[in-house]
PDB file of C-alpha atoms in Angstrom:
ATOM      1  CA  MET A   1       0.001  -0.001  -0.005  1.00  0.00           C
ATOM      2  CA  TYR A   2       1.167   3.525  -0.809  1.00  0.00           C
ATOM      3  CA  GLU A   3       2.487   5.528   2.137  1.00  0.00           C
ATOM      4  CA  GLN A   4       2.529   9.301   1.838  1.00  0.00           C
ATOM      5  CA  LYS A   5       6.039  10.716   2.333  1.00  0.00           C
ATOM      6  CA  THR A   6       5.178  14.393   2.776  1.00  0.00           C
ATOM      7  CA  THR A   7       3.273  14.603   6.030  1.00  0.00           C
ATOM      8  CA  GLU A   8       3.033  17.280   8.675  1.00  0.00           C
ATOM      9  CA  THR A   9       5.796  17.047  11.291  1.00  0.00           C
ATOM     10  CA  ASP A  10       6.657  18.702  14.591  1.00  0.00           C
ATOM     11  CA  ALA A  11      10.018  19.953  13.275  1.00  0.00           C
ATOM     12  CA  SER A  12      10.817  23.620  13.809  1.00  0.00           C
ATOM     13  CA  VAL A  13      10.206  25.925  10.848  1.00  0.00           C
ATOM     14  CA  ILE A  14      12.708  28.460  12.220  1.00  0.00           C
ATOM     15  CA  GLU A  15      15.420  25.808  12.694  1.00  0.00           C
ATOM     16  CA  PHE A  16      14.838  24.646   9.122  1.00  0.00           C
ATOM     17  CA  ILE A  17      15.176  28.204   7.767  1.00  0.00           C
ATOM     18  CA  GLU A  18      18.261  28.831   9.891  1.00  0.00           C
ATOM     19  CA  ALA A  19      19.875  25.739   8.320  1.00  0.00           C
ATOM     20  CA  VAL A  20      19.532  27.161   4.772  1.00  0.00           C
ATOM     21  CA  ASP A  21      23.082  27.667   3.480  1.00  0.00           C
ATOM     22  CA  SER A  22      22.634  30.799   1.399  1.00  0.00           C
ATOM     23  CA  PRO A  23      22.152  34.004   3.441  1.00  0.00           C
ATOM     24  CA  LYS A  24      20.035  35.481   0.600  1.00  0.00           C
ATOM     25  CA  LYS A  25      17.784  32.380   0.419  1.00  0.00           C
ATOM     26  CA  ARG A  26      17.476  32.444   4.214  1.00  0.00           C
ATOM     27  CA  GLU A  27      16.421  36.118   4.078  1.00  0.00           C
ATOM     28  CA  ASP A  28      13.924  35.312   1.298  1.00  0.00           C
ATOM     29  CA  ALA A  29      12.571  32.373   3.336  1.00  0.00           C
ATOM     30  CA  TYR A  30      11.838  34.693   6.258  1.00  0.00           C
ATOM     31  CA  ARG A  31      10.114  37.164   3.895  1.00  0.00           C
ATOM     32  CA  LEU A  32       8.007  34.355   2.439  1.00  0.00           C
ATOM     33  CA  LEU A  33       7.230  33.030   5.918  1.00  0.00           C
ATOM     34  CA  GLU A  34       5.838  36.447   6.853  1.00  0.00           C
ATOM     35  CA  ILE A  35       3.847  36.851   3.595  1.00  0.00           C
ATOM     36  CA  PHE A  36       2.385  33.320   3.631  1.00  0.00           C
ATOM     37  CA  THR A  37       1.503  33.467   7.351  1.00  0.00           C
ATOM     38  CA  GLU A  38      -0.207  36.841   7.021  1.00  0.00           C
ATOM     39  CA  THR A  39      -2.024  36.020   3.774  1.00  0.00           C
ATOM     40  CA  ALA A  40      -3.001  32.401   4.440  1.00  0.00           C
ATOM     41  CA  GLY A  41      -3.954  32.985   8.074  1.00  0.00           C
ATOM     42  CA  PHE A  42      -2.396  29.698   9.220  1.00  0.00           C
ATOM     43  CA  LYS A  43       0.622  28.945  11.369  1.00  0.00           C
ATOM     44  CA  ALA A  44       3.591  27.564   9.422  1.00  0.00           C
ATOM     45  CA  LYS A  45       4.267  23.840   9.838  1.00  0.00           C
ATOM     46  CA  MET A  46       6.945  21.606   8.405  1.00  0.00           C
ATOM     47  CA  TRP A  47       5.709  19.024   5.893  1.00  0.00           C
ATOM     48  CA  GLY A  48       8.288  16.322   5.372  1.00  0.00           C
ATOM     49  CA  PRO A  49      11.895  17.436   5.794  1.00  0.00           C
ATOM     50  CA  SER A  50      11.830  20.521   3.569  1.00  0.00           C
ATOM     51  CA  ILE A  51       8.386  22.031   2.853  1.00  0.00           C
ATOM     52  CA  ILE A  52       6.958  24.863   4.942  1.00  0.00           C
ATOM     53  CA  GLY A  53       3.187  24.470   4.657  1.00  0.00           C
ATOM     54  CA  PHE A  54       0.157  26.475   5.737  1.00  0.00           C
ATOM     55  CA  GLY A  55      -3.194  24.937   6.576  1.00  0.00           C
ATOM     56  CA  SER A  56      -4.124  21.515   5.259  1.00  0.00           C
ATOM     57  CA  TYR A  57      -6.753  19.670   3.294  1.00  0.00           C
ATOM     58  CA  HIS A  58      -7.698  16.051   2.794  1.00  0.00           C
ATOM     59  CA  TYR A  59      -7.889  14.848  -0.804  1.00  0.00           C
ATOM     60  CA  VAL A  60      -9.371  11.716  -2.347  1.00  0.00           C
ATOM     61  CA  TYR A  61      -8.617  10.915  -5.976  1.00  0.00           C
ATOM     62  CA  LYS A  62     -10.876   8.899  -8.289  1.00  0.00           C
ATOM     63  CA  THR A  63      -8.317   6.069  -8.002  1.00  0.00           C
ATOM     64  CA  GLY A  64      -9.069   5.867  -4.287  1.00  0.00           C
ATOM     65  CA  HIS A  65      -5.675   7.295  -3.323  1.00  0.00           C
ATOM     66  CA  GLU A  66      -6.089   9.806  -0.515  1.00  0.00           C
ATOM     67  CA  GLY A  67      -3.989  11.859   1.840  1.00  0.00           C
ATOM     68  CA  ASP A  68      -3.374  15.236   3.421  1.00  0.00           C
ATOM     69  CA  ALA A  69      -1.403  18.144   2.031  1.00  0.00           C
ATOM     70  CA  PRO A  70      -0.766  21.777   2.895  1.00  0.00           C
ATOM     71  CA  LEU A  71      -3.096  24.303   1.263  1.00  0.00           C
ATOM     72  CA  VAL A  72      -0.071  26.372   0.200  1.00  0.00           C
ATOM     73  CA  GLY A  73       3.609  26.340   1.011  1.00  0.00           C
ATOM     74  CA  PHE A  74       7.180  26.943  -0.049  1.00  0.00           C
ATOM     75  CA  SER A  75      10.640  25.453   0.203  1.00  0.00           C
ATOM     76  CA  PRO A  76      13.939  27.315  -0.059  1.00  0.00           C
ATOM     77  CA  ARG A  77      15.821  24.679  -2.090  1.00  0.00           C
ATOM     78  CA  LYS A  78      19.461  24.866  -3.150  1.00  0.00           C
ATOM     79  CA  ALA A  79      18.807  25.766  -6.794  1.00  0.00           C
ATOM     80  CA  LYS A  80      15.518  27.686  -6.591  1.00  0.00           C
ATOM     81  CA  ILE A  81      12.718  28.485  -4.174  1.00  0.00           C
ATOM     82  CA  SER A  82       9.701  26.232  -4.740  1.00  0.00           C
ATOM     83  CA  LEU A  83       6.242  27.697  -4.171  1.00  0.00           C
ATOM     84  CA  TYR A  84       3.336  25.291  -3.780  1.00  0.00           C
ATOM     85  CA  PHE A  85      -0.100  26.315  -4.985  1.00  0.00           C
ATOM     86  CA  ALA A  86      -3.134  24.243  -6.020  1.00  0.00           C
ATOM     87  CA  PRO A  87      -2.590  22.408  -9.306  1.00  0.00           C
ATOM     88  CA  GLY A  88      -5.569  22.372 -11.658  1.00  0.00           C
ATOM     89  CA  ASP A  89      -6.750  25.895 -10.897  1.00  0.00           C
ATOM     90  CA  GLU A  90      -7.212  27.689 -14.202  1.00  0.00           C
ATOM     91  CA  GLU A  91      -7.022  31.131 -12.569  1.00  0.00           C
ATOM     92  CA  ARG A  92      -3.470  30.314 -11.463  1.00  0.00           C
ATOM     93  CA  GLU A  93      -2.208  30.807 -15.042  1.00  0.00           C
ATOM     94  CA  THR A  94      -3.821  34.250 -15.268  1.00  0.00           C
ATOM     95  CA  LEU A  95      -2.102  35.331 -12.052  1.00  0.00           C
ATOM     96  CA  LEU A  96       1.235  33.788 -13.051  1.00  0.00           C
ATOM     97  CA  ALA A  97       1.237  35.902 -16.212  1.00  0.00           C
ATOM     98  CA  LYS A  98       1.592  38.960 -13.921  1.00  0.00           C
ATOM     99  CA  PHE A  99       3.805  37.270 -11.288  1.00  0.00           C
ATOM    100  CA  GLY A 100       7.298  38.152 -12.501  1.00  0.00           C
ATOM    101  CA  LYS A 101      10.304  35.963 -13.242  1.00  0.00           C
ATOM    102  CA  HIS A 102       9.465  32.290 -12.595  1.00  0.00           C
ATOM    103  CA  THR A 103       9.221  28.808 -14.083  1.00  0.00           C
ATOM    104  CA  THR A 104       6.572  26.185 -13.416  1.00  0.00           C
ATOM    105  CA  GLY A 105       6.390  22.452 -12.873  1.00  0.00           C
ATOM    106  CA  LYS A 106       3.348  20.247 -12.379  1.00  0.00           C
ATOM    107  CA  ALA A 107       2.479  21.554  -8.921  1.00  0.00           C
ATOM    108  CA  CYS A 108       5.324  23.984  -8.213  1.00  0.00           C
ATOM    109  CA  VAL A 109       6.227  27.483  -9.198  1.00  0.00           C
ATOM    110  CA  TYR A 110       9.974  28.143  -9.036  1.00  0.00           C
ATOM    111  CA  ILE A 111      11.621  31.499  -8.357  1.00  0.00           C
ATOM    112  CA  ASN A 112      15.244  32.521  -7.909  1.00  0.00           C
ATOM    113  CA  LYS A 113      14.526  35.240  -5.365  1.00  0.00           C
ATOM    114  CA  VAL A 114      11.634  37.194  -3.877  1.00  0.00           C
ATOM    115  CA  ASP A 115      12.831  40.410  -5.554  1.00  0.00           C
ATOM    116  CA  ASP A 116      11.963  38.824  -8.945  1.00  0.00           C
ATOM    117  CA  ILE A 117       8.230  38.601  -8.202  1.00  0.00           C
ATOM    118  CA  ASP A 118       5.258  40.852  -7.525  1.00  0.00           C
ATOM    119  CA  ILE A 119       4.352  40.412  -3.833  1.00  0.00           C
ATOM    120  CA  GLU A 120       0.738  41.484  -4.393  1.00  0.00           C
ATOM    121  CA  VAL A 121       0.328  38.787  -7.063  1.00  0.00           C
ATOM    122  CA  LEU A 122       1.937  36.279  -4.658  1.00  0.00           C
ATOM    123  CA  LYS A 123      -0.737  37.183  -2.089  1.00  0.00           C
ATOM    124  CA  GLN A 124      -3.443  36.687  -4.726  1.00  0.00           C
ATOM    125  CA  LEU A 125      -1.961  33.276  -5.657  1.00  0.00           C
ATOM    126  CA  ILE A 126      -2.005  32.214  -1.996  1.00  0.00           C
ATOM    127  CA  THR A 127      -5.603  33.356  -1.490  1.00  0.00           C
ATOM    128  CA  GLN A 128      -6.826  31.890  -4.803  1.00  0.00           C
ATOM    129  CA  SER A 129      -5.146  28.538  -4.122  1.00  0.00           C
ATOM    130  CA  ILE A 130      -6.752  28.237  -0.684  1.00  0.00           C
ATOM    131  CA  GLN A 131     -10.194  29.168  -2.067  1.00  0.00           C
ATOM    132  CA  PHE A 132      -9.834  26.680  -4.942  1.00  0.00           C
ATOM    133  CA  LEU A 133      -8.802  23.817  -2.637  1.00  0.00           C
ATOM    134  CA  ARG A 134     -11.555  24.587  -0.107  1.00  0.00           C
ATOM    135  CA  LYS A 135     -14.093  24.441  -2.947  1.00  0.00           C
ATOM    136  CA  THR A 136     -12.567  21.330  -4.573  1.00  0.00           C
ATOM    137  CA  TYR A 137     -12.110  19.418  -1.292  1.00  0.00           C
ATOM    138  CA  PRO A 138     -14.769  20.701   1.119  1.00  0.00           C
ATOM    139  CA  GLU A 139     -14.283  19.509   4.669  1.00  0.00           C
ATOM    140  CA  ASN A 140     -16.651  16.736   5.678  1.00  0.00           C
TER     141      ASN A 140
END
């Protein structure tokens, strides 16, 4: 049976950020922590060893696979900073067009540094992602 690897932990978010090698990435992580906390309205929690997540939702796929995930989050990785927003939200693409310098993956948006992006659009992405997930996976 499949076991979910990325689960909420009791690890310290601050200790994780303090362990980030690059001083600039560490500074950006603290800026993102402040923006995500204020905008999402949830306390930051570690998900797995390297994702800082905010809030959570329970998903069930048509295949029967289910689990829990953060509503939004980020991770200051070595190469780039990963931002986690809801995949499948069509409004995400509209907002990303105004976001600033970034690349995208299936579920992630990658940035080099916070100075490359529009903070107001980041706040809209956070809010939109939470609203989309709440609508898609209403709590029982």
